[in-house]
């Protein structure tokens, strides 16, 4: 039997339902969800005595909870959520992803997950007129994530600022950060995350409108990560982004009542969809080697003497409505100005450098976009824990990475399968690691398999499997065969194996690490991939796939293969020198992609091979020599576009249209 806390738990924005209305905006709903008692989260009230009464200083209690979460379960395998029941948590200083002030990595750790019970009722509030937040020339954060590094500091050393490229999986979900009143230097959230991480269903607000910014992404190196369903109210600037890597993805963002500017971007790649700005000040400036993709957005309230979008960076705009401003766009690179006519203008343009095969006219692909399915339930009878079936798990001895033997469960798969087959719509895995030796099949009435950041990992090699010769010939760890017509969701899991789609209904992977994805001839249901680390991705048969913040890295084979599907990617970051996309048929649209060959190298292989179908991409590359093969065969050098031809790192719009054989 599943036991829940009396308080209702807004089970993460991931579950939090979003009833999406007509674009460009998506209505945000503040839903409460119940928390299973055995979920394994660190509760700041229950476990560390935070009051949450808006009067008591809870700073130290929350800091201790964060440090304990790192020590409790480890920061990589399955870091625990730090949970904020409904309440107002008064703080007088920064909350950071730290375990100490000095030592290894200056005390910074990866994998901080702050999760509220309710976006509107779980509030971290900076005290009014707080010490250290009065000087606008010296910005100071309220909440900050940071990167690990190999540096060490000791007492007396200057503290590390937490910038870096090892800030894995930091997430802030389903809460409000309020910077109070009389704090003009406050930054609500100073965020750095790499490869996977999210700020989701979050409100960042200033109590009096003042403050440096709501969301700051200016330490090295922000991204890739997903910012979704976020509202920023007040501050001098809503969002500040800096540094040339590694790209950020935004969807359904609301900016309201900024004093100077909505978004400032310098050198980075931003993929934005569904931006709603309600401001008299400019919405976006972009500078340097930057690329901004902006889709399905509504920018309103501007002053007649103001410009909504400006700068010398590269722009790709589609279905962007501008109202109230005198100018919609001032593109300083192309010396092009687009006025707002008749009170409202809808923009569809790209200022990026355009390249097509054989000198053909370049037209973006413009694939249709679907919202990612959501599901939740407040009914405890809808939930079941895999630990309810622990008696079916197989016990024995297992070896860790150091070849040491341990006694315990060696195969959780019978318990997991029993939970799936129990008929409950939500199966959850309390925080921890689950070793398996058999394939797990998604079927029946299950709607969601959710972890509290939990790992499913084979305790021995999975057997070989003969599906699709030459295409990931191992047996899948998780096979999706059937489910509810509205889809099945996998979330907050590390899946150390292949996920196989063999069903006709939708499958969602959200906030997940996975060891490969493929579909079968029967796997024609829609696929949604959101805030993930995983490769390779093989669309072996016709299927519609939507990806938001997809991070894929390394390997000898292409990161993505498309053999007949429709693939739409908003934010796609790669790492390594392999081919990023190989397509033989179908359609692929990459918006805000960044190809990163791990340094400023000159890779030999092509980044993109299109042998059939259509490819459209607005992308950036951190390299001087990555080839883009847009023709029928990679041997045809005449059909390649070299990065030297493009002459700058960011902003190429590439379109390839090859008859499918």
XYZ file of C-alpha atoms in Angstrom:
661
model
C 0.000 0.000 0.000
C 1.331 3.434 -0.898
C 1.407 5.883 1.993
C 1.383 9.619 1.304
C 2.134 12.688 3.369
C -0.921 14.667 4.368
C 0.393 17.669 2.484
C -0.093 17.605 -1.241
C 3.067 17.495 -3.292
C 3.326 19.227 -6.611
C 5.124 16.241 -8.014
C 7.637 18.168 -9.897
C 6.886 20.260 -12.813
C 7.709 17.224 -14.851
C 4.434 15.747 -13.782
C 2.778 19.076 -13.301
C 0.201 19.346 -15.972
C 0.335 22.064 -18.514
C -2.879 22.580 -20.440
C -1.440 24.251 -23.497
C -3.598 26.796 -25.181
C -3.038 28.346 -28.571
C 0.558 29.347 -29.220
C 2.650 31.227 -28.400
C 2.018 30.773 -24.713
C 1.268 27.730 -22.629
C -0.999 28.220 -19.622
C 0.738 27.190 -16.408
C -1.258 25.382 -13.779
C -0.131 25.182 -10.168
C -1.060 21.630 -9.184
C -0.521 19.878 -5.862
C 0.541 16.238 -5.700
C 0.942 13.836 -2.834
C 4.361 12.563 -1.846
C 4.918 8.859 -1.144
C 6.589 8.519 2.238
C 9.213 6.131 0.909
C 10.283 8.322 -2.001
C 13.716 8.925 -0.483
C 13.733 12.727 -0.715
C 15.459 15.017 1.780
C 12.705 17.101 3.388
C 13.953 20.469 4.625
C 11.205 20.649 7.265
C 11.023 17.058 8.449
C 14.716 16.238 8.268
C 16.430 19.540 9.038
C 13.935 21.625 10.987
C 13.305 24.430 8.523
C 10.272 26.376 9.720
C 8.879 27.663 6.434
C 6.894 30.286 8.344
C 8.263 33.365 6.584
C 9.711 34.649 9.875
C 12.369 32.176 11.025
C 15.745 32.311 9.267
C 15.921 28.955 7.450
C 19.246 29.594 5.672
C 21.405 27.150 7.642
C 18.756 24.426 7.749
C 18.460 24.477 3.942
C 22.233 24.556 3.464
C 22.582 21.482 5.663
C 19.827 19.702 3.720
C 21.611 20.379 0.424
C 24.960 19.135 1.756
C 23.318 16.021 3.217
C 21.639 15.199 -0.087
C 25.054 15.053 -1.762
C 26.484 12.817 0.958
C 23.404 10.601 1.249
C 23.232 9.088 -2.208
C 26.126 10.444 -4.225
C 25.949 13.212 -6.751
C 26.061 11.203 -9.996
C 24.285 7.859 -9.650
C 21.085 8.940 -7.937
C 21.263 12.286 -6.130
C 18.348 12.865 -3.783
C 15.784 15.597 -4.244
C 15.820 18.385 -1.655
C 12.121 18.861 -1.046
C 10.340 22.037 0.099
C 6.857 21.442 1.533
C 4.463 24.350 1.171
C 5.701 27.352 3.124
C 7.758 30.517 2.886
C 11.412 29.841 3.635
C 13.127 33.046 4.745
C 16.823 33.211 3.877
C 19.449 35.847 4.580
C 22.223 34.598 2.314
C 22.986 32.378 -0.669
C 21.847 28.780 -1.095
C 24.407 26.940 -3.244
C 25.256 23.473 -4.523
C 28.057 23.271 -1.995
C 29.071 20.919 0.796
C 31.683 23.264 2.282
C 33.350 26.596 1.634
C 36.710 25.129 0.599
C 38.385 21.830 -0.191
C 38.119 19.843 -3.414
C 36.368 21.844 -6.130
C 36.035 24.715 -3.698
C 33.163 22.777 -2.133
C 30.983 22.862 -5.286
C 29.153 19.669 -6.296
C 27.053 18.560 -9.261
C 23.530 17.168 -9.037
C 21.581 19.570 -6.808
C 17.832 19.060 -7.236
C 15.567 21.538 -5.444
C 11.903 20.578 -5.709
C 8.873 22.320 -4.247
C 5.504 21.002 -3.206
C 3.841 23.862 -5.062
C 5.065 26.523 -7.439
C 2.944 29.174 -5.717
C 3.134 27.855 -2.145
C 6.760 26.683 -1.841
C 8.658 29.970 -1.676
C 12.317 30.698 -0.996
C 12.287 34.352 0.047
C 15.232 36.641 0.601
C 14.766 38.851 3.650
C 13.980 42.485 2.903
C 17.040 44.750 2.992
C 19.303 41.718 3.400
C 22.978 42.310 4.144
C 25.155 42.027 1.037
C 22.359 42.753 -1.454
C 22.367 46.562 -1.503
C 25.055 47.381 -4.103
C 23.841 47.080 -7.723
C 27.492 47.117 -8.877
C 28.138 43.860 -7.001
C 25.404 41.361 -7.944
C 24.797 38.493 -5.528
C 22.692 35.397 -6.021
C 20.007 33.938 -3.770
C 20.188 30.409 -5.258
C 23.111 29.115 -7.318
C 24.248 25.858 -8.863
C 27.898 25.250 -9.661
C 30.348 23.029 -11.473
C 32.833 20.606 -10.059
C 36.505 21.077 -10.900
C 39.857 19.605 -9.945
C 40.977 22.727 -8.152
C 41.266 22.838 -4.388
C 40.929 25.816 -2.119
C 41.722 26.345 1.519
C 40.881 28.958 4.125
C 42.153 32.309 2.971
C 41.910 31.479 -0.746
C 39.495 33.322 -2.984
C 36.418 31.090 -3.315
C 35.704 29.500 -6.697
C 32.694 30.968 -8.481
C 31.313 27.570 -9.519
C 31.674 28.052 -13.262
C 32.710 25.063 -15.376
C 31.579 22.179 -17.552
C 30.874 19.530 -14.900
C 27.664 20.974 -13.458
C 25.651 17.890 -14.325
C 21.905 17.502 -13.686
C 21.294 20.572 -11.542
C 17.535 21.178 -11.398
C 15.178 23.660 -9.751
C 11.567 22.597 -10.037
C 8.136 23.687 -8.909
C 8.800 26.566 -6.558
C 9.176 30.342 -6.325
C 12.309 32.336 -5.569
C 11.406 35.792 -4.267
C 14.203 38.355 -3.836
C 12.168 40.469 -1.411
C 12.322 44.252 -1.162
C 15.297 46.567 -0.818
C 17.740 44.163 -2.504
C 18.819 45.938 -5.719
C 21.833 43.640 -6.342
C 19.875 40.393 -6.045
C 19.974 37.595 -8.624
C 17.113 35.185 -8.003
C 18.825 32.172 -9.637
C 22.402 32.029 -10.929
C 22.367 28.803 -12.876
C 24.934 26.643 -14.589
C 24.180 23.094 -15.724
C 25.839 20.851 -18.281
C 24.525 18.053 -20.499
C 21.294 17.695 -18.555
C 19.474 19.938 -16.101
C 16.274 21.930 -15.864
C 14.596 24.956 -14.353
C 10.975 24.015 -14.714
C 7.661 25.304 -13.373
C 9.430 28.078 -11.471
C 8.595 31.707 -10.678
C 11.448 34.174 -10.178
C 10.194 37.474 -8.808
C 11.316 40.679 -7.181
C 9.223 41.958 -4.305
C 9.669 45.582 -5.359
C 10.709 45.199 -8.998
C 14.382 45.905 -8.304
C 17.278 43.490 -8.687
C 20.134 42.643 -11.050
C 18.334 39.855 -12.912
C 15.952 36.965 -12.475
C 17.936 34.190 -14.200
C 21.660 34.577 -14.754
C 23.639 32.282 -17.071
C 26.926 34.175 -17.274
C 29.448 31.955 -15.505
C 31.348 29.563 -17.769
C 29.821 27.467 -19.315
C 26.030 27.504 -19.329
C 24.373 24.511 -20.921
C 23.061 22.519 -22.385
C 19.995 22.598 -20.154
C 16.230 23.146 -20.425
C 14.380 26.170 -19.025
C 10.659 25.503 -19.288
C 7.425 26.957 -17.894
C 9.252 29.780 -16.082
C 7.880 33.213 -15.172
C 10.212 36.115 -14.351
C 8.673 39.199 -12.755
C 10.638 42.423 -12.275
C 14.457 42.891 -12.142
C 16.610 45.127 -14.319
C 17.094 42.242 -16.766
C 14.999 39.101 -16.947
C 17.636 36.688 -18.313
C 21.364 37.269 -18.883
C 23.412 34.769 -20.941
C 27.119 34.872 -21.731
C 29.873 32.551 -23.091
C 30.155 30.806 -26.446
C 29.147 27.338 -25.219
C 27.313 25.077 -24.662
C 23.806 26.295 -25.675
C 20.511 26.648 -23.805
C 16.922 25.632 -24.609
C 13.859 27.596 -23.470
C 10.156 26.817 -23.870
C 7.107 28.651 -22.534
C 8.828 31.560 -20.797
C 6.998 34.619 -19.463
C 8.841 37.915 -18.915
C 7.001 40.672 -17.125
C 7.841 44.192 -15.914
C 11.591 44.258 -16.445
C 13.250 47.642 -15.900
C 15.804 47.631 -18.729
C 15.725 44.477 -20.847
C 14.094 41.080 -21.168
C 16.980 38.864 -22.426
C 20.627 39.708 -23.044
C 22.635 37.098 -24.975
C 26.337 37.336 -25.726
C 27.988 34.635 -27.855
C 25.752 31.711 -26.872
C 23.237 29.609 -28.795
C 19.660 29.992 -27.541
C 16.741 27.914 -28.816
C 13.527 29.566 -27.601
C 9.923 28.595 -28.239
C 6.830 30.147 -26.710
C 8.280 33.357 -25.242
C 5.657 35.731 -23.882
C 6.951 39.192 -23.002
C 4.753 41.814 -21.354
C 7.144 44.748 -21.232
C 7.648 48.327 -22.342
C 11.428 47.774 -22.554
C 13.262 45.854 -25.322
C 12.786 42.098 -25.267
C 16.032 40.704 -26.682
C 19.536 41.814 -27.577
C 22.037 39.383 -29.051
C 25.730 40.036 -29.629
C 28.944 38.472 -30.893
C 29.187 34.871 -32.178
C 25.646 34.210 -31.060
C 22.629 32.500 -32.544
C 19.084 32.939 -31.273
C 16.232 30.807 -32.603
C 12.885 32.297 -31.552
C 9.635 30.523 -32.422
C 5.913 30.911 -31.714
C 6.252 33.948 -29.442
C 4.226 37.014 -28.440
C 6.060 40.245 -27.551
C 3.635 42.908 -26.350
C 3.437 46.173 -24.446
C 6.431 47.873 -26.024
C 6.947 51.602 -26.133
C 6.601 53.343 -29.485
C 10.242 54.502 -29.362
C 11.609 51.055 -28.403
C 12.855 48.089 -30.472
C 11.772 44.569 -29.513
C 14.758 42.601 -30.921
C 18.171 44.021 -31.783
C 21.880 43.283 -31.997
C 24.608 41.988 -34.294
C 24.169 38.290 -33.507
C 22.482 35.792 -35.793
C 18.694 35.495 -35.665
C 16.222 32.853 -36.803
C 12.659 34.062 -36.176
C 9.435 32.227 -36.954
C 5.877 33.149 -35.999
C 6.995 35.950 -33.685
C 4.248 38.511 -33.065
C 5.316 41.995 -31.973
C 2.884 44.654 -30.751
C 3.305 48.146 -29.310
C 6.973 48.617 -30.239
C 8.074 51.074 -32.908
C 10.495 48.544 -34.377
C 10.184 44.781 -34.324
C 13.782 44.018 -35.376
C 16.961 46.067 -35.746
C 19.482 43.637 -37.248
C 22.768 45.499 -37.053
C 24.732 42.767 -38.837
C 22.570 42.903 -41.972
C 21.664 46.578 -41.428
C 17.989 45.654 -41.670
C 15.125 47.230 -39.738
C 11.616 45.770 -39.575
C 8.979 48.216 -38.293
C 5.787 47.302 -36.473
C 2.961 48.129 -38.837
C -0.688 48.497 -37.937
C 0.051 47.984 -34.262
C 1.082 44.340 -34.658
C 3.568 42.514 -36.882
C 4.218 38.786 -37.231
C 7.807 38.007 -38.216
C 9.175 35.077 -40.180
C 12.780 35.620 -41.186
C 16.326 34.429 -40.757
C 19.354 36.690 -40.713
C 21.620 33.641 -40.620
C 23.942 32.766 -43.479
C 22.036 30.379 -45.724
C 23.433 27.383 -47.595
C 21.609 24.923 -49.799
C 22.609 22.101 -52.106
C 23.613 23.129 -55.613
C 22.831 26.789 -55.030
C 19.117 26.089 -54.565
C 16.969 28.610 -52.722
C 17.039 27.963 -48.999
C 13.699 27.502 -47.279
C 13.434 26.140 -43.724
C 11.580 22.904 -43.232
C 9.060 24.184 -40.654
C 7.878 20.838 -39.304
C 4.712 20.915 -37.169
C 5.294 20.967 -33.403
C 3.440 18.975 -30.742
C 3.483 19.625 -27.006
C 5.011 16.946 -24.813
C 2.283 14.863 -23.103
C 1.803 15.353 -19.359
C 0.117 13.194 -16.734
C -0.448 13.315 -12.995
C -2.779 11.966 -10.348
C -3.501 12.999 -6.765
C -5.127 9.675 -5.931
C -2.866 7.424 -3.803
C -4.619 4.406 -5.294
C -3.063 5.304 -8.650
C 0.480 4.919 -7.315
C 2.523 1.800 -6.640
C 6.139 1.406 -5.555
C 8.386 -1.272 -7.047
C 9.476 -1.933 -3.454
C 5.960 -3.197 -2.741
C 7.037 -6.248 -4.749
C 10.506 -6.604 -3.249
C 9.756 -10.198 -2.301
C 9.866 -11.010 -6.038
C 13.312 -9.489 -6.501
C 16.189 -11.959 -6.819
C 18.938 -11.817 -4.203
C 22.524 -12.920 -4.410
C 25.995 -11.442 -4.696
C 27.092 -8.687 -7.017
C 30.349 -6.873 -7.722
C 30.927 -3.148 -7.714
C 33.229 -1.222 -10.047
C 36.190 -2.105 -7.831
C 35.376 -5.826 -8.182
C 34.275 -6.091 -4.555
C 31.446 -8.524 -3.805
C 28.268 -7.467 -2.014
C 25.167 -9.272 -0.805
C 21.799 -7.941 -1.875
C 19.310 -7.712 -4.708
C 20.914 -8.636 -8.018
C 17.731 -8.470 -10.108
C 14.941 -5.997 -9.468
C 13.302 -6.693 -12.836
C 10.669 -9.153 -11.499
C 9.586 -6.540 -8.940
C 9.544 -3.727 -11.490
C 7.585 -5.865 -13.952
C 5.091 -6.849 -11.255
C 4.505 -3.186 -10.429
C 3.950 -2.379 -14.115
C 1.530 -5.289 -14.470
C -0.353 -4.348 -11.285
C -2.699 -2.105 -13.264
C -1.698 1.093 -11.453
C -1.143 4.077 -13.750
C 1.929 5.373 -11.850
C 4.844 3.121 -10.961
C 7.572 4.791 -8.909
C 11.085 3.854 -7.935
C 12.164 5.431 -4.640
C 15.522 7.166 -4.797
C 18.326 4.661 -5.326
C 19.857 2.181 -7.776
C 18.029 -0.871 -9.159
C 20.094 -3.648 -10.745
C 18.326 -5.818 -13.291
C 19.135 -8.904 -15.358
C 16.001 -9.151 -17.483
C 14.226 -6.930 -19.953
C 11.482 -4.677 -18.555
C 8.348 -4.434 -20.712
C 6.006 -1.432 -20.602
C 2.455 -2.633 -21.218
C -1.080 -2.601 -19.874
C -2.522 0.463 -18.171
C 0.683 2.059 -16.913
C 0.926 5.794 -17.692
C 4.159 6.743 -15.972
C 7.353 5.169 -14.673
C 8.938 7.758 -12.430
C 12.012 7.816 -10.285
C 12.988 10.247 -7.578
C 16.202 10.352 -9.523
C 16.713 6.605 -9.613
C 18.993 4.381 -11.692
C 18.085 1.190 -13.573
C 21.268 -0.618 -14.505
C 22.064 -4.145 -15.739
C 23.962 -6.227 -13.191
C 25.242 -8.310 -16.096
C 25.418 -7.868 -19.859
C 22.071 -8.014 -21.629
C 21.924 -10.705 -24.336
C 22.329 -9.906 -28.005
C 19.224 -9.151 -30.014
C 18.765 -9.411 -33.770
C 16.640 -6.340 -34.423
C 17.619 -4.199 -37.423
C 20.979 -5.577 -38.573
C 23.781 -3.154 -37.937
C 21.657 -0.957 -35.727
C 22.295 -1.458 -32.003
C 22.223 -5.226 -31.939
C 21.804 -5.562 -28.165
C 18.588 -6.457 -26.442
C 16.752 -3.429 -25.127
C 16.747 -2.881 -21.384
C 13.270 -1.334 -21.567
C 10.784 -2.276 -24.307
C 7.603 -0.270 -24.778
C 4.895 -2.481 -26.279
C 1.586 -0.889 -25.411
C 0.022 1.677 -23.183
C -2.643 4.292 -22.740
C -3.723 6.136 -25.866
C -2.290 9.363 -24.435
C 1.115 7.804 -23.912
C 3.551 6.518 -21.298
C 6.121 8.724 -19.568
C 9.580 7.732 -18.319
C 11.055 10.427 -16.099
C 13.764 11.144 -13.552
C 15.605 7.955 -14.337
C 19.050 6.872 -15.384
C 18.524 3.971 -17.775
C 21.821 2.219 -18.463
C 20.631 0.505 -21.603
C 18.548 0.779 -24.748
C 14.921 1.943 -24.766
C 12.973 0.295 -27.579
C 9.693 1.673 -28.955
C 7.510 -1.175 -30.235
C 4.083 0.369 -29.692
C 1.542 2.484 -31.544
C 0.976 5.039 -28.768
C 3.230 7.892 -27.583
C 6.300 7.427 -25.405
C 7.956 10.256 -23.448
C 11.464 10.320 -21.974
C 11.866 13.360 -19.724
C 14.833 14.212 -17.476
C 16.409 10.877 -18.334
C 19.841 9.419 -19.120
C 19.610 6.494 -21.536
C 22.000 4.204 -23.363
C 20.303 4.290 -26.761
C 16.884 4.531 -28.401
C 15.356 2.746 -31.399
C 11.953 2.041 -32.823
C 10.725 -1.127 -34.503
C 8.386 -1.703 -37.427
C 5.545 -1.729 -34.861
C 6.936 1.289 -32.990
C 5.079 3.956 -34.897
C 3.712 5.875 -31.909
C 4.919 9.435 -31.362
C 8.154 9.909 -29.415
C 9.054 12.838 -27.145
C 12.581 13.321 -25.786
C 12.991 16.158 -23.297
C 16.090 17.130 -21.310
C 18.058 13.958 -21.914
C 21.561 12.561 -22.166
C 21.672 9.642 -24.557
C 22.947 8.138 -27.794
C 22.642 6.679 -30.302
C 19.103 7.540 -31.375
C 17.884 5.384 -34.252
C 14.611 6.094 -36.027
C 14.616 2.894 -38.043
C 11.018 3.150 -39.294
C 8.574 6.003 -39.993
C 7.788 7.816 -36.751
C 7.247 11.361 -35.492
C 9.848 12.454 -32.918
C 10.076 15.737 -31.012
C 13.182 16.513 -28.975
C 13.749 19.385 -26.568
C 17.265 19.826 -25.158
C 18.799 16.624 -26.440
C 22.437 16.025 -25.473
C 24.243 13.253 -27.374
C 27.936 12.454 -27.150
C 30.747 10.298 -28.496
C 30.706 6.894 -30.165
C 31.959 5.509 -33.452
C 28.563 5.517 -35.180
C 26.334 8.525 -35.877
C 24.642 10.010 -32.835
C 21.301 10.091 -34.672
C 20.181 7.971 -37.611
C 16.943 8.795 -39.381
C 15.549 6.211 -41.796
C 12.122 7.550 -42.617
C 10.945 9.555 -39.616
C 9.987 13.166 -38.984
C 12.468 14.478 -36.408
C 12.172 17.940 -34.810
C 14.851 19.115 -32.383
C 14.756 22.304 -30.305
C 18.215 22.466 -28.786
C 20.623 19.690 -29.803
C 24.169 19.588 -28.471
C 26.793 17.059 -29.482
C 30.293 16.279 -28.257
C 32.997 14.346 -30.071
C 34.184 13.971 -33.639
C 31.679 11.470 -34.994
C 28.864 12.178 -37.462
C 26.030 13.916 -35.633
C 23.227 13.043 -38.072
C 22.991 10.444 -40.844
C 19.741 10.437 -42.773
C 18.717 8.112 -45.592
C 15.054 9.142 -45.787
C 12.580 11.234 -43.848
C 12.780 14.812 -42.584
C 14.947 16.343 -39.856
C 14.771 19.883 -38.473
C 17.421 21.034 -35.977
C 16.790 24.435 -34.386
C 19.506 25.829 -32.158
C 21.956 22.965 -32.612
C 25.536 23.148 -31.440
C 28.125 20.683 -32.754
C 31.109 20.500 -30.416
C 34.097 18.394 -31.501
C 35.624 18.688 -28.010
C 37.878 21.618 -28.652
C 38.728 23.798 -31.628
C 39.741 20.854 -33.789
C 39.478 19.958 -37.451
C 37.521 16.693 -37.470
C 37.928 14.430 -40.474
C 34.406 13.060 -40.636
C 31.280 14.916 -41.732
C 28.922 16.398 -39.157
C 25.833 15.739 -41.284
C 25.226 13.195 -44.032
C 21.943 13.390 -45.898
C 21.511 10.650 -48.486
C 17.756 11.067 -48.861
C 14.928 13.232 -47.611
C 15.178 16.752 -46.257
C 17.367 18.330 -43.575
C 16.974 21.861 -42.238
C 19.187 23.274 -39.489
C 19.996 26.546 -37.754
C 23.231 25.698 -36.021
C 26.572 26.635 -34.572
C 29.867 24.738 -34.491
C 32.832 25.125 -32.159
C 35.280 24.055 -34.849
C 37.030 25.354 -37.930
C 36.751 22.317 -40.162
C 33.723 20.127 -39.519
C 32.286 19.242 -42.936
C 28.569 19.282 -43.661
C 27.639 16.786 -46.362
C 24.256 17.633 -47.796
C 24.285 15.468 -50.897
C 23.515 11.898 -51.815
C 26.855 10.456 -50.759
C 29.656 11.693 -48.477
C 32.258 10.895 -51.157
C 30.884 13.754 -53.245
C 33.017 16.570 -51.864
C 31.315 19.059 -54.165
C 28.185 18.681 -52.107
C 29.922 19.495 -48.833
C 29.859 22.836 -47.090
C 33.058 23.539 -45.170
C 32.940 25.668 -42.063
C 35.612 27.919 -43.575
C 33.052 28.925 -46.212
C 30.663 30.059 -43.524
C 33.363 32.254 -41.944
C 31.865 32.427 -38.466
C 30.981 29.920 -35.812
C 27.326 30.659 -35.298
C 24.290 31.007 -37.425
C 24.439 28.796 -40.463
C 21.069 27.911 -41.919
C 21.542 24.744 -43.939
C 18.892 23.094 -46.046
C 19.299 19.882 -47.985
C 16.643 18.275 -50.155
C 17.618 14.946 -51.703
C 15.136 12.600 -53.411
C 14.552 9.579 -51.223
C 15.599 6.390 -52.962
